[in-house]
PDB file of C-alpha atoms and ligand atoms in Angstrom:
ATOM      1  CA  UNK A  39     -22.007   5.587  -9.641  1.00 55.00           C
ATOM      2  CA  UNK A  40     -19.132   7.788  -8.628  1.00 72.00           C
ATOM      3  CA  UNK A  41     -16.152   8.006 -10.902  1.00 85.00           C
ATOM      4  CA  UNK A  42     -12.661   9.296 -10.400  1.00 92.00           C
ATOM      5  CA  UNK A  43     -10.425  11.561 -12.382  1.00 94.00           C
ATOM      6  CA  UNK A  44      -6.809  10.526 -12.336  1.00 96.00           C
ATOM      7  CA  UNK A  45      -4.061  13.026 -13.127  1.00 96.00           C
ATOM      8  CA  UNK A  46      -2.750  12.982 -16.724  1.00 93.00           C
ATOM      9  CA  UNK A  47       0.659  12.034 -15.346  1.00 94.00           C
ATOM     10  CA  UNK A  48       2.400  11.497 -12.023  1.00 95.00           C
ATOM     11  CA  UNK A  49       4.500  14.601 -12.539  1.00 94.00           C
ATOM     12  CA  UNK A  50       1.312  16.578 -11.805  1.00 95.00           C
ATOM     13  CA  UNK A  51       1.021  15.061  -8.338  1.00 98.00           C
ATOM     14  CA  UNK A  52       4.616  15.045  -7.203  1.00 97.00           C
ATOM     15  CA  UNK A  53       5.182  16.306  -3.662  1.00 98.00           C
ATOM     16  CA  UNK A  54       7.659  18.969  -4.596  1.00 96.00           C
ATOM     17  CA  UNK A  55       8.861  19.827  -1.092  1.00 96.00           C
ATOM     18  CA  UNK A  56      10.332  16.321  -0.737  1.00 96.00           C
ATOM     19  CA  UNK A  57      13.439  14.971  -2.465  1.00 94.00           C
ATOM     20  CA  UNK A  58      12.724  12.951  -5.629  1.00 90.00           C
ATOM     21  CA  UNK A  59      10.335  11.240  -5.947  1.00 92.00           C
ATOM     22  CA  UNK A  60       7.108  10.998  -4.009  1.00 98.00           C
ATOM     23  CA  UNK A  61       3.689  11.203  -5.643  1.00 98.00           C
ATOM     24  CA  UNK A  62       0.242  11.476  -4.078  1.00 98.00           C
ATOM     25  CA  UNK A  63      -3.179  10.953  -5.645  1.00 98.00           C
ATOM     26  CA  UNK A  64      -5.952  11.788  -3.180  1.00 98.00           C
ATOM     27  CA  UNK A  65      -8.628   9.718  -4.901  1.00 98.00           C
ATOM     28  CA  UNK A  66      -7.199   6.657  -6.619  1.00 98.00           C
ATOM     29  CA  UNK A  67     -10.223   4.390  -6.236  1.00 98.00           C
ATOM     30  CA  UNK A  68     -13.977   4.922  -5.930  1.00 97.00           C
ATOM     31  CA  UNK A  69     -15.953   4.260  -2.728  1.00 97.00           C
ATOM     32  CA  UNK A  70     -17.394   1.173  -4.422  1.00 97.00           C
ATOM     33  CA  UNK A  71     -13.949  -0.169  -5.264  1.00 97.00           C
ATOM     34  CA  UNK A  72     -12.840   0.544  -1.711  1.00 96.00           C
ATOM     35  CA  UNK A  73     -15.765  -1.482  -0.390  1.00 94.00           C
ATOM     36  CA  UNK A  74     -14.944  -4.314  -2.794  1.00 95.00           C
ATOM     37  CA  UNK A  75     -11.325  -4.422  -1.637  1.00 96.00           C
ATOM     38  CA  UNK A  76     -12.260  -4.243   2.028  1.00 95.00           C
ATOM     39  CA  UNK A  77     -14.605  -7.174   1.567  1.00 94.00           C
ATOM     40  CA  UNK A  78     -11.811  -9.163  -0.038  1.00 94.00           C
ATOM     41  CA  UNK A  79      -9.396  -8.726   2.853  1.00 91.00           C
ATOM     42  CA  UNK A  80     -11.870  -9.157   5.697  1.00 81.00           C
ATOM     43  CA  UNK A  81     -11.723 -12.329   7.724  1.00 51.00           C
ATOM     44  CA  UNK A  82     -14.889 -14.396   7.313  1.00 46.00           C
ATOM     45  CA  UNK A  83     -17.846 -13.081   9.266  1.00 43.00           C
ATOM     46  CA  UNK A  84     -18.777 -16.635  10.132  1.00 34.00           C
ATOM     47  CA  UNK A  85     -15.887 -19.054  10.532  1.00 35.00           C
ATOM     48  CA  UNK A  86     -17.931 -21.862   9.010  1.00 33.00           C
ATOM     49  CA  UNK A  87     -18.348 -20.131   5.683  1.00 32.00           C
ATOM     50  CA  UNK A  88     -15.011 -21.178   4.246  1.00 27.00           C
ATOM     51  CA  UNK A  89     -15.329 -24.979   4.660  1.00 33.00           C
ATOM     52  CA  UNK A  90     -18.938 -24.884   3.484  1.00 29.00           C
ATOM     53  CA  UNK A  91     -17.967 -23.095   0.297  1.00 32.00           C
ATOM     54  CA  UNK A  92     -15.162 -25.554  -0.286  1.00 32.00           C
ATOM     55  CA  UNK A  93     -17.529 -28.497   0.104  1.00 31.00           C
ATOM     56  CA  UNK A  94     -19.906 -27.030  -2.412  1.00 32.00           C
ATOM     57  CA  UNK A  95     -16.930 -26.559  -4.721  1.00 35.00           C
ATOM     58  CA  UNK A  96     -18.033 -23.051  -5.529  1.00 32.00           C
ATOM     59  CA  UNK A  97     -15.609 -20.567  -6.898  1.00 34.00           C
ATOM     60  CA  UNK A  98     -15.164 -18.843  -3.580  1.00 32.00           C
ATOM     61  CA  UNK A  99     -15.907 -15.185  -3.315  1.00 33.00           C
ATOM     62  CA  UNK A 100     -12.857 -13.871  -1.500  1.00 32.00           C
ATOM     63  CA  UNK A 101     -14.786 -12.140   1.237  1.00 30.00           C
ATOM     64  CA  UNK A 102     -16.021 -15.374   2.684  1.00 34.00           C
ATOM     65  CA  UNK A 103     -13.232 -17.640   1.566  1.00 39.00           C
ATOM     66  CA  UNK A 104     -10.274 -16.200   3.430  1.00 45.00           C
ATOM     67  CA  UNK A 105      -9.000 -18.976   5.653  1.00 44.00           C
ATOM     68  CA  UNK A 106      -8.658 -17.707   9.199  1.00 41.00           C
ATOM     69  CA  UNK A 107      -4.932 -18.104   8.921  1.00 43.00           C
ATOM     70  CA  UNK A 108      -4.706 -15.592   6.102  1.00 67.00           C
ATOM     71  CA  UNK A 109      -4.385 -12.815   8.642  1.00 68.00           C
ATOM     72  CA  UNK A 110      -1.076 -13.036  10.492  1.00 68.00           C
ATOM     73  CA  UNK A 111      -1.291 -11.386  13.868  1.00 63.00           C
ATOM     74  CA  UNK A 112       1.788  -9.370  14.712  1.00 63.00           C
ATOM     75  CA  UNK A 113       2.215  -7.915  18.193  1.00 64.00           C
ATOM     76  CA  UNK A 114      -0.158  -5.037  17.507  1.00 68.00           C
ATOM     77  CA  UNK A 115      -1.202  -5.381  13.920  1.00 76.00           C
ATOM     78  CA  UNK A 116      -2.524  -7.927  11.481  1.00 85.00           C
ATOM     79  CA  UNK A 117      -0.981  -8.591   8.120  1.00 90.00           C
ATOM     80  CA  UNK A 118      -1.805 -10.474   4.934  1.00 93.00           C
ATOM     81  CA  UNK A 119       0.814 -11.236   2.287  1.00 95.00           C
ATOM     82  CA  UNK A 120       0.054 -11.845  -1.398  1.00 96.00           C
ATOM     83  CA  UNK A 121       0.959 -14.059  -3.157  1.00 96.00           C
ATOM     84  CA  UNK A 122       3.242 -15.346  -0.354  1.00 94.00           C
ATOM     85  CA  UNK A 123       5.754 -14.321   2.290  1.00 94.00           C
ATOM     86  CA  UNK A 124       9.353 -13.910   1.170  1.00 94.00           C
ATOM     87  CA  UNK A 125      11.904 -16.572   2.074  1.00 93.00           C
ATOM     88  CA  UNK A 126      14.486 -15.654   4.746  1.00 92.00           C
ATOM     89  CA  UNK A 127      16.866 -14.702   1.923  1.00 93.00           C
ATOM     90  CA  UNK A 128      14.273 -12.323   0.480  1.00 95.00           C
ATOM     91  CA  UNK A 129      13.091 -14.444  -2.442  1.00 96.00           C
ATOM     92  CA  UNK A 130       9.558 -14.718  -3.706  1.00 96.00           C
ATOM     93  CA  UNK A 131       8.202 -17.984  -4.995  1.00 94.00           C
ATOM     94  CA  UNK A 132       6.779 -17.244  -8.435  1.00 93.00           C
ATOM     95  CA  UNK A 133       3.025 -17.031  -8.203  1.00 95.00           C
ATOM     96  CA  UNK A 134       0.426 -14.615  -9.567  1.00 96.00           C
ATOM     97  CA  UNK A 135      -1.275 -11.954  -7.495  1.00 97.00           C
ATOM     98  CA  UNK A 136      -4.966 -12.603  -6.912  1.00 96.00           C
ATOM     99  CA  UNK A 137      -7.216 -11.093  -9.603  1.00 97.00           C
ATOM    100  CA  UNK A 138      -8.884  -8.737  -7.120  1.00 97.00           C
ATOM    101  CA  UNK A 139      -5.536  -7.023  -6.536  1.00 97.00           C
ATOM    102  CA  UNK A 140      -4.641  -6.973 -10.220  1.00 97.00           C
ATOM    103  CA  UNK A 141      -7.912  -5.247 -11.002  1.00 96.00           C
ATOM    104  CA  UNK A 142      -8.360  -2.411 -10.189  1.00 94.00           C
ATOM    105  CA  UNK A 143      -5.150  -1.627  -8.263  1.00 98.00           C
ATOM    106  CA  UNK A 144      -2.239  -2.974 -10.311  1.00 98.00           C
ATOM    107  CA  UNK A 145      -3.732  -2.246 -13.725  1.00 97.00           C
ATOM    108  CA  UNK A 146      -4.563   1.320 -12.739  1.00 97.00           C
ATOM    109  CA  UNK A 147      -1.104   1.851 -11.300  1.00 97.00           C
ATOM    110  CA  UNK A 148       0.563   0.604 -14.478  1.00 97.00           C
ATOM    111  CA  UNK A 149      -1.644   2.816 -16.617  1.00 95.00           C
ATOM    112  CA  UNK A 150      -0.438   6.012 -14.906  1.00 95.00           C
ATOM    113  CA  UNK A 151       2.101   7.792 -17.127  1.00 94.00           C
ATOM    114  CA  UNK A 152       5.191   8.867 -15.250  1.00 92.00           C
ATOM    115  CA  UNK A 153       5.549  12.213 -16.911  1.00 87.00           C
ATOM    116  CA  UNK A 154       3.942  14.346 -19.575  1.00 81.00           C
ATOM    117  CA  UNK A 155       6.959  14.023 -21.820  1.00 73.00           C
ATOM    118  CA  UNK A 156       6.830  10.252 -22.070  1.00 55.00           C
ATOM    119  CA  UNK A 157       3.269   9.212 -22.893  1.00 53.00           C
ATOM    120  CA  UNK A 158       4.388   7.858 -26.239  1.00 56.00           C
ATOM    121  CA  UNK A 159       6.893   5.513 -24.627  1.00 66.00           C
ATOM    122  CA  UNK A 160       4.269   4.530 -22.054  1.00 77.00           C
ATOM    123  CA  UNK A 161       6.678   4.807 -19.133  1.00 92.00           C
ATOM    124  CA  UNK A 162       5.123   4.131 -15.751  1.00 95.00           C
ATOM    125  CA  UNK A 163       6.641   3.850 -12.270  1.00 95.00           C
ATOM    126  CA  UNK A 164       7.423   0.160 -12.699  1.00 97.00           C
ATOM    127  CA  UNK A 165       8.978   0.415 -16.174  1.00 96.00           C
ATOM    128  CA  UNK A 166      12.499   0.241 -14.745  1.00 95.00           C
ATOM    129  CA  UNK A 167      11.768  -2.408 -12.118  1.00 97.00           C
ATOM    130  CA  UNK A 168      13.085  -5.969 -12.652  1.00 98.00           C
ATOM    131  CA  UNK A 169       9.689  -7.373 -13.663  1.00 98.00           C
ATOM    132  CA  UNK A 170       8.211  -4.132 -15.017  1.00 97.00           C
ATOM    133  CA  UNK A 171       5.259  -4.657 -12.689  1.00 98.00           C
ATOM    134  CA  UNK A 172       4.521  -5.344  -9.036  1.00 98.00           C
ATOM    135  CA  UNK A 173       4.544  -8.953  -7.864  1.00 98.00           C
ATOM    136  CA  UNK A 174       3.914  -8.536  -4.136  1.00 98.00           C
ATOM    137  CA  UNK A 175       1.278  -6.896  -1.940  1.00 97.00           C
ATOM    138  CA  UNK A 176       1.193  -6.555   1.842  1.00 96.00           C
ATOM    139  CA  UNK A 177      -2.112  -5.778   3.486  1.00 95.00           C
ATOM    140  CA  UNK A 178      -1.677  -4.166   6.910  1.00 94.00           C
ATOM    141  CA  UNK A 179      -4.488  -3.430   9.338  1.00 93.00           C
ATOM    142  CA  UNK A 180      -4.108  -0.578  11.830  1.00 93.00           C
ATOM    143  CA  UNK A 181      -6.699  -0.049  14.585  1.00 92.00           C
ATOM    144  CA  UNK A 182      -6.719   3.499  16.013  1.00 93.00           C
ATOM    145  CA  UNK A 183      -3.774   3.911  18.359  1.00 93.00           C
ATOM    146  CA  UNK A 184      -1.584   1.487  16.437  1.00 93.00           C
ATOM    147  CA  UNK A 185       1.143   2.480  13.993  1.00 94.00           C
ATOM    148  CA  UNK A 186       4.388   1.057  12.700  1.00 94.00           C
ATOM    149  CA  UNK A 187       7.879   1.713  14.042  1.00 92.00           C
ATOM    150  CA  UNK A 188      10.162   3.779  11.792  1.00 94.00           C
ATOM    151  CA  UNK A 189      11.927   1.469   9.373  1.00 94.00           C
ATOM    152  CA  UNK A 190      13.162   1.147   5.811  1.00 94.00           C
ATOM    153  CA  UNK A 191      11.778  -1.421   3.421  1.00 93.00           C
ATOM    154  CA  UNK A 192      15.087  -2.964   2.525  1.00 88.00           C
ATOM    155  CA  UNK A 193      16.871  -4.426  -0.497  1.00 92.00           C
ATOM    156  CA  UNK A 194      14.533  -7.334  -1.277  1.00 96.00           C
ATOM    157  CA  UNK A 195      12.339  -4.885  -3.194  1.00 97.00           C
ATOM    158  CA  UNK A 196      12.919  -2.644  -6.165  1.00 98.00           C
ATOM    159  CA  UNK A 197      13.093   0.790  -4.482  1.00 97.00           C
ATOM    160  CA  UNK A 198       9.500   1.804  -5.008  1.00 98.00           C
ATOM    161  CA  UNK A 199       6.392   1.295  -2.910  1.00 98.00           C
ATOM    162  CA  UNK A 200       2.848   2.178  -3.904  1.00 98.00           C
ATOM    163  CA  UNK A 201       0.475   2.428  -0.944  1.00 98.00           C
ATOM    164  CA  UNK A 202      -3.295   2.459  -1.205  1.00 98.00           C
ATOM    165  CA  UNK A 203      -5.156   3.447   1.976  1.00 98.00           C
ATOM    166  CA  UNK A 204      -8.563   1.956   2.710  1.00 97.00           C
ATOM    167  CA  UNK A 205     -11.248   2.750   5.295  1.00 95.00           C
ATOM    168  CA  UNK A 206      -9.323   5.395   7.222  1.00 96.00           C
ATOM    169  CA  UNK A 207      -6.595   7.996   6.934  1.00 98.00           C
ATOM    170  CA  UNK A 208      -3.155   7.984   8.474  1.00 98.00           C
ATOM    171  CA  UNK A 209      -0.167  10.251   8.818  1.00 98.00           C
ATOM    172  CA  UNK A 210       3.129   8.871   7.557  1.00 98.00           C
ATOM    173  CA  UNK A 211       6.168  10.241   9.355  1.00 97.00           C
ATOM    174  CA  UNK A 212       9.416  10.375   7.393  1.00 97.00           C
ATOM    175  CA  UNK A 213      12.739  10.557   9.236  1.00 96.00           C
ATOM    176  CA  UNK A 214      16.293  11.167   8.144  1.00 92.00           C
ATOM    177  CA  UNK A 215      18.376   7.994   8.516  1.00 87.00           C
ATOM    178  CA  UNK A 216      21.173   9.482  10.527  1.00 75.00           C
ATOM    179  CA  UNK A 217      19.297  11.526  13.093  1.00 66.00           C
ATOM    180  CA  UNK A 218      20.568  10.085  16.310  1.00 59.00           C
ATOM    181  CA  UNK A 219      20.660  13.052  18.660  1.00 61.00           C
ATOM    182  CA  UNK A 220      17.799  13.870  21.002  1.00 62.00           C
ATOM    183  CA  UNK A 221      14.192  12.891  20.518  1.00 69.00           C
ATOM    184  CA  UNK A 222      13.624  11.685  17.006  1.00 79.00           C
ATOM    185  CA  UNK A 223      11.205  13.999  15.207  1.00 90.00           C
ATOM    186  CA  UNK A 224       9.873  13.400  11.721  1.00 95.00           C
ATOM    187  CA  UNK A 225      11.428  15.500   9.031  1.00 96.00           C
ATOM    188  CA  UNK A 226       8.258  15.402   6.932  1.00 97.00           C
ATOM    189  CA  UNK A 227       4.631  14.346   7.456  1.00 98.00           C
ATOM    190  CA  UNK A 228       2.267  13.076   4.794  1.00 98.00           C
ATOM    191  CA  UNK A 229      -1.473  12.759   5.278  1.00 98.00           C
ATOM    192  CA  UNK A 230      -2.798   9.683   3.477  1.00 98.00           C
ATOM    193  CA  UNK A 231      -6.551   9.867   2.927  1.00 98.00           C
ATOM    194  CA  UNK A 232      -8.729   6.827   2.523  1.00 98.00           C
ATOM    195  CA  UNK A 233      -8.832   5.750  -1.153  1.00 98.00           C
ATOM    196  CA  UNK A 234      -5.559   7.564  -1.846  1.00 98.00           C
ATOM    197  CA  UNK A 235      -2.359   6.364  -3.507  1.00 98.00           C
ATOM    198  CA  UNK A 236       1.096   7.314  -2.283  1.00 98.00           C
ATOM    199  CA  UNK A 237       4.123   6.340  -4.363  1.00 98.00           C
ATOM    200  CA  UNK A 238       7.516   6.553  -2.671  1.00 98.00           C
ATOM    201  CA  UNK A 239      10.653   5.985  -4.673  1.00 96.00           C
ATOM    202  CA  UNK A 240      14.104   7.426  -5.362  1.00 94.00           C
ATOM    203  CA  UNK A 241      15.965   9.276  -2.624  1.00 94.00           C
ATOM    204  CA  UNK A 242      13.074   9.216  -0.168  1.00 95.00           C
ATOM    205  CA  UNK A 243      12.806   5.431  -0.490  1.00 95.00           C
ATOM    206  CA  UNK A 244      16.559   4.907  -0.144  1.00 94.00           C
ATOM    207  CA  UNK A 245      17.660   7.612   2.251  1.00 94.00           C
ATOM    208  CA  UNK A 246      14.878   7.847   4.836  1.00 95.00           C
ATOM    209  CA  UNK A 247      12.922   5.840   7.384  1.00 96.00           C
ATOM    210  CA  UNK A 248       9.143   5.865   7.527  1.00 96.00           C
ATOM    211  CA  UNK A 249       6.752   5.108  10.350  1.00 96.00           C
ATOM    212  CA  UNK A 250       3.273   5.755  11.693  1.00 96.00           C
ATOM    213  CA  UNK A 251       2.761   7.002  15.253  1.00 96.00           C
ATOM    214  CA  UNK A 252       0.737   4.936  17.739  1.00 95.00           C
ATOM    215  CA  UNK A 253      -1.952   7.629  17.883  1.00 96.00           C
ATOM    216  CA  UNK A 254      -5.721   7.713  18.147  1.00 96.00           C
ATOM    217  CA  UNK A 255      -5.871  11.149  16.564  1.00 98.00           C
ATOM    218  CA  UNK A 256      -3.514  13.081  14.336  1.00 98.00           C
ATOM    219  CA  UNK A 257      -3.066  16.744  15.205  1.00 98.00           C
ATOM    220  CA  UNK A 258      -1.276  19.787  13.867  1.00 98.00           C
ATOM    221  CA  UNK A 259      -2.504  18.984  10.392  1.00 98.00           C
ATOM    222  CA  UNK A 260      -1.987  22.255   8.582  1.00 98.00           C
ATOM    223  CA  UNK A 261      -0.606  23.602   5.360  1.00 97.00           C
ATOM    224  CA  UNK A 262       2.666  24.271   7.172  1.00 97.00           C
ATOM    225  CA  UNK A 263       3.124  20.773   8.574  1.00 97.00           C
ATOM    226  CA  UNK A 264       1.677  18.429   5.929  1.00 98.00           C
ATOM    227  CA  UNK A 265       3.833  18.167   2.813  1.00 98.00           C
ATOM    228  CA  UNK A 266       1.020  16.999   0.528  1.00 98.00           C
ATOM    229  CA  UNK A 267      -1.522  19.585   1.803  1.00 98.00           C
ATOM    230  CA  UNK A 268      -2.157  21.020  -1.661  1.00 98.00           C
ATOM    231  CA  UNK A 269      -2.826  17.568  -3.096  1.00 98.00           C
ATOM    232  CA  UNK A 270      -5.445  16.616  -0.476  1.00 98.00           C
ATOM    233  CA  UNK A 271      -9.165  16.506  -1.197  1.00 98.00           C
ATOM    234  CA  UNK A 272     -10.862  19.809  -0.478  1.00 98.00           C
ATOM    235  CA  UNK A 273     -13.132  18.119   2.082  1.00 98.00           C
ATOM    236  CA  UNK A 274     -10.113  16.821   4.009  1.00 98.00           C
ATOM    237  CA  UNK A 275      -8.491  20.246   4.187  1.00 98.00           C
ATOM    238  CA  UNK A 276     -11.838  21.630   5.385  1.00 98.00           C
ATOM    239  CA  UNK A 277     -12.107  18.913   8.040  1.00 98.00           C
ATOM    240  CA  UNK A 278      -8.623  19.766   9.307  1.00 98.00           C
ATOM    241  CA  UNK A 279      -9.347  23.470   9.345  1.00 97.00           C
ATOM    242  CA  UNK A 280     -12.666  23.151  11.169  1.00 97.00           C
ATOM    243  CA  UNK A 281     -11.343  20.695  13.746  1.00 96.00           C
ATOM    244  CA  UNK A 282      -8.354  22.727  14.849  1.00 96.00           C
ATOM    245  CA  UNK A 283      -6.008  20.563  12.789  1.00 97.00           C
ATOM    246  CA  UNK A 284      -6.948  17.173  14.268  1.00 98.00           C
ATOM    247  CA  UNK A 285      -8.445  14.076  12.644  1.00 98.00           C
ATOM    248  CA  UNK A 286      -9.583  11.041  14.633  1.00 97.00           C
ATOM    249  CA  UNK A 287      -8.117   7.813  13.353  1.00 96.00           C
ATOM    250  CA  UNK A 288     -10.399   4.969  12.341  1.00 95.00           C
ATOM    251  CA  UNK A 289      -9.413   1.431  11.469  1.00 93.00           C
ATOM    252  CA  UNK A 290      -7.176   1.706   8.414  1.00 95.00           C
ATOM    253  CA  UNK A 291      -6.171  -1.018   5.994  1.00 95.00           C
ATOM    254  CA  UNK A 292      -3.268  -0.411   3.659  1.00 97.00           C
ATOM    255  CA  UNK A 293      -2.116  -2.264   0.585  1.00 97.00           C
ATOM    256  CA  UNK A 294       1.595  -1.800  -0.111  1.00 98.00           C
ATOM    257  CA  UNK A 295       2.451  -2.845  -3.631  1.00 98.00           C
ATOM    258  CA  UNK A 296       6.020  -3.683  -4.681  1.00 98.00           C
ATOM    259  CA  UNK A 297       8.270  -5.607  -7.068  1.00 98.00           C
ATOM    260  CA  UNK A 298      10.374  -8.241  -5.269  1.00 98.00           C
ATOM    261  CA  UNK A 299      13.718  -8.438  -7.045  1.00 98.00           C
ATOM    262  CA  UNK A 300      14.500 -12.150  -6.616  1.00 97.00           C
ATOM    263  CA  UNK A 301      11.807 -14.492  -7.859  1.00 97.00           C
ATOM    264  CA  UNK A 302      12.283 -18.245  -7.962  1.00 93.00           C
ATOM    265  CA  UNK A 303      10.169 -20.394 -10.206  1.00 88.00           C
ATOM    266  CA  UNK A 304      10.033 -23.641  -8.198  1.00 78.00           C
ATOM    267  CA  UNK A 305       7.928 -25.348 -10.870  1.00 74.00           C
ATOM    268  CA  UNK A 306      11.001 -25.294 -13.142  1.00 71.00           C
ATOM    269  CA  UNK A 307      12.849 -27.541 -10.700  1.00 67.00           C
ATOM    270  CA  UNK A 308      10.055 -29.921  -9.791  1.00 65.00           C
ATOM    271  CA  UNK A 309       8.977 -32.075 -12.755  1.00 62.00           C
ATOM    272  CA  UNK A 310       5.664 -33.038 -11.117  1.00 65.00           C
ATOM    273  CA  UNK A 311       4.735 -29.339 -11.088  1.00 57.00           C
ATOM    274  CA  UNK A 312       5.239 -29.173 -14.807  1.00 56.00           C
ATOM    275  CA  UNK A 313       8.883 -28.202 -14.724  1.00 52.00           C
ATOM    276  CA  UNK A 314      11.837 -29.216 -16.883  1.00 51.00           C
ATOM    277  CA  UNK A 315      13.437 -32.595 -16.433  1.00 46.00           C
TER     278      UNK A 315
HETATM  279  O1  LIG B 613       0.774   0.721   5.999  1.00 75.31           O
HETATM  280  C1  LIG B 613       1.504   1.572   5.539  1.00 75.31           C
HETATM  281  O2  LIG B 613       1.073   2.580   4.979  1.00 75.31           O
HETATM  282  C2  LIG B 613       2.997   1.415   5.650  1.00 75.31           C
HETATM  283  C3  LIG B 613       3.389  -0.008   5.761  1.00 75.31           C
HETATM  284  C4  LIG B 613       4.857  -0.187   5.661  1.00 75.31           C
HETATM  285  O3  LIG B 613       5.629   0.695   5.884  1.00 75.31           O
HETATM  286  C5  LIG B 613       5.378  -1.492   5.246  1.00 75.31           C
HETATM  287  O4  LIG B 613       4.613  -2.433   5.060  1.00 75.31           O
HETATM  288  O5  LIG B 613       6.602  -1.602   5.064  1.00 75.31           O
HETATM  289 FE1  LIG B 614       7.565   0.191   5.176  1.00 75.31          FE
END
């Protein structure tokens, strides 16, 4: 079984050419864990599987139990939201994340020390967030040729996003917020390998936009153009070098993990759900 070696602290994997603070871990999960997660988010292979499992009252294995509606189809992309979509005012209804997201993703994320100087205090990237842990995960699916328009993630979240890439790589383009003249070009590019973790926080979270081009292949992937080049897996750098700097996109699934600031515990207001009277 393959294992992974995580860095002793995030300070070792900070992308130092970017403003504070962006971290990249090329191998955050094993191939087996990647397969497990992909099976969890897949729609059922056979649409009949879900009702049959319900009838048998089995504890559903997530791969076959996703109701068809669990994927929301956007114009070009599909999306799943755990534990639930935010209300129009940006609130989350209190509810746990599914166990398959807690383990291995959330627990591993929380176990990563932020810096070498703070292992004793056990500080991690969520220590200063309102709930000291993530409470929300978006799963996005990107076929080759499909990206996401430059945007910022907005004030509903604590300003930190942890992104795990599954099945395929992508290139994240980061733009300055106030670049209005001429054709908008990314200020920085990050290559996100499959099984990697990217953590974006601080000034980059607050002061920039991020997007993914609608491309079937990413080109000009070199040490000079990719900010996290030195943190990539050796095999990925080799692949870029031998292919003239281009990588073909495959279907990619991402999990973006965040802490929603406003959480409402509806059970507290509804006595029949066990709340206060
Ligand atoms: O899929 C990604 O890596 C980025 C997704 C994203 O920017 C978002 O969900 O806000
Ligand atoms: Fe985003």
